[in-house]
């Protein structure tokens, strides 16, 4: 009975598959039979197909209307009270450190040639105090463009779209919770606020407008806003800033916001070990301040073996 | 030239698609041409196909072997240097607050009947000082069970499996970076370390063994380890602890680790606003300390409209 139905459908399929005028094979349509993994199966509610490059389309709920849900890492960073609290906590720690706990000492910018194992610091030499902040997902939440990214989280980074975002996205951002209050407190304490970002100098006007729209203040390129001319390395710009200022704190969502040396590690496990090892481990919340970002960046790497160490595996004995 | 190539491939495809003995239509194979959205495209690196019911298979990397990659939120929390640094920063802020900055004042536990709008605090009345910590993803990284969860991140929470994990998972955990150092510093400063967790009192022995295996110390149920007898509300246990101790700091990865009042909000947007509004906004990093967790919990909620406010939308003008 079932078999007969299947054979009937097979016949239909063969005709459909070889109809004249058909120039190429068609993708399976709802109701069509096909073989997968050697099994005879039927497409009943086809919602999406692999892209030509074989990549998997975003889940239906990530492409459906606004009543559907973004992927969890977007819900967390842009929507959760927890991430909001985590950001306020980071800015509070930075302001406490920069305004009260750190009256003297060197800059928190590594000297050229210094290593993570034996860090050396640019001296302050009576320079005016400053704190250095990354922009994106450190002081700016890029809601407008990330709402698009959340629809297709597997898609590769679109540099051209991001450049358009830098130019025209001012109305689509919000400050990271606590950033505005931190800037006000630092400025009141005589600590200059400097932004060091990999946004492009070609879109400087858009970034200035975006920082202003987020309520973070008026920034001037090469004075308190340092932009990229191409390479994503930030050490050269950190050196320029540390030559003018005593840098009492740095904040970012990526390890590259503190030193380009972190880019040298071959695996995420080695990179994490470097963060966790003395003397660098002592800097977190103590000169270097981290903002949460599980949505993009160099931290989102690693195989199962990198992320879940073999010596921490668990075999579920089951209900037995 | 290109056109000729395409036509040649079309011919091949037609033959392949209508070869004798073929019982049903086949799904596109690497190199095969097909039409999608009216366009002639070619499958070059087919990695996965829609399931018969049309649902999208989990990305290959979520189902493949240990050389594949876990979902981004797992890579971030368990594998990234950024999350490691964020955790160390949180524990450093807590220790600074509990040991130096806070010599006097009430407990940071809300009084029964207090509200988030008008918080009132349990008085200290000369009680010995203590800090309260949640366990899972606050001081313990549940690597063993989360490595399994990462293989099927969309699956509903398996309470039976989690109970088995509480009983037998001791060898599969690691301390959250900085937790061990924070516990040592607090104990040295005469601040008792108390754990308030929703792990079950039925699996107390397993949780005691797990905390010990993580290097966090020896805990005793109802003395410095408070477990759940069913309900996930933590306020009653907080009240018990605050009756014995002057609670100078609390830490958790969920808002429920600070007050059950956060569970009352109907949407994630309302919940986030409550975190961000005075006077509660002043508590983050200032008595209440948050650890990152984008992998599970009450923060992973919200529609596109909840997560991405309508007034922050951006329309990409495109390359034109």
PDB file of C-alpha atoms in Angstrom, chain A residues 34 43-50 56-60 63, chain B residues 48-58:
ATOM      1  CA  UNK A  34      14.696  11.727  -3.100  1.00  0.00           C
ATOM      2  CA  UNK A  43      10.390  16.373   1.341  1.00  0.00           C
ATOM      3  CA  UNK A  44       7.287  17.439   3.200  1.00  0.00           C
ATOM      4  CA  UNK A  45       7.915  20.963   4.482  1.00  0.00           C
ATOM      5  CA  UNK A  46      10.989  22.273   2.728  1.00  0.00           C
ATOM      6  CA  UNK A  47      11.948  25.586   4.370  1.00  0.00           C
ATOM      7  CA  UNK A  48      15.434  26.200   3.038  1.00  0.00           C
ATOM      8  CA  UNK A  49      18.218  24.690   0.968  1.00  0.00           C
ATOM      9  CA  UNK A  50      21.973  24.694   1.177  1.00  0.00           C
ATOM     10  CA  UNK A  56      23.823  25.938   5.730  1.00  0.00           C
ATOM     11  CA  UNK A  57      21.182  28.678   5.694  1.00  0.00           C
ATOM     12  CA  UNK A  58      20.379  30.272   9.024  1.00  0.00           C
ATOM     13  CA  UNK A  59      17.674  28.410  10.935  1.00  0.00           C
ATOM     14  CA  UNK A  60      14.153  29.399   9.979  1.00  0.00           C
ATOM     15  CA  UNK A  63      15.136  34.461   9.128  1.00  0.00           C
TER      16      UNK A  63
ATOM     17  CA  UNK B  48      24.530  19.200   4.428  1.00  0.00           C
ATOM     18  CA  UNK B  49      20.965  18.928   3.161  1.00  0.00           C
ATOM     19  CA  UNK B  50      17.537  19.776   4.540  1.00  0.00           C
ATOM     20  CA  UNK B  51      15.970  16.993   6.559  1.00  0.00           C
ATOM     21  CA  UNK B  52      12.901  15.308   5.058  1.00  0.00           C
ATOM     22  CA  UNK B  53      10.634  17.488   7.182  1.00  0.00           C
ATOM     23  CA  UNK B  54      12.313  20.547   5.744  1.00  0.00           C
ATOM     24  CA  UNK B  55      14.055  21.480   8.975  1.00  0.00           C
ATOM     25  CA  UNK B  56      17.604  22.684   8.610  1.00  0.00           C
ATOM     26  CA  UNK B  57      20.180  20.227   9.917  1.00  0.00           C
ATOM     27  CA  UNK B  58      22.491  21.527  12.623  1.00  0.00           C
TER      28      UNK B  58
END
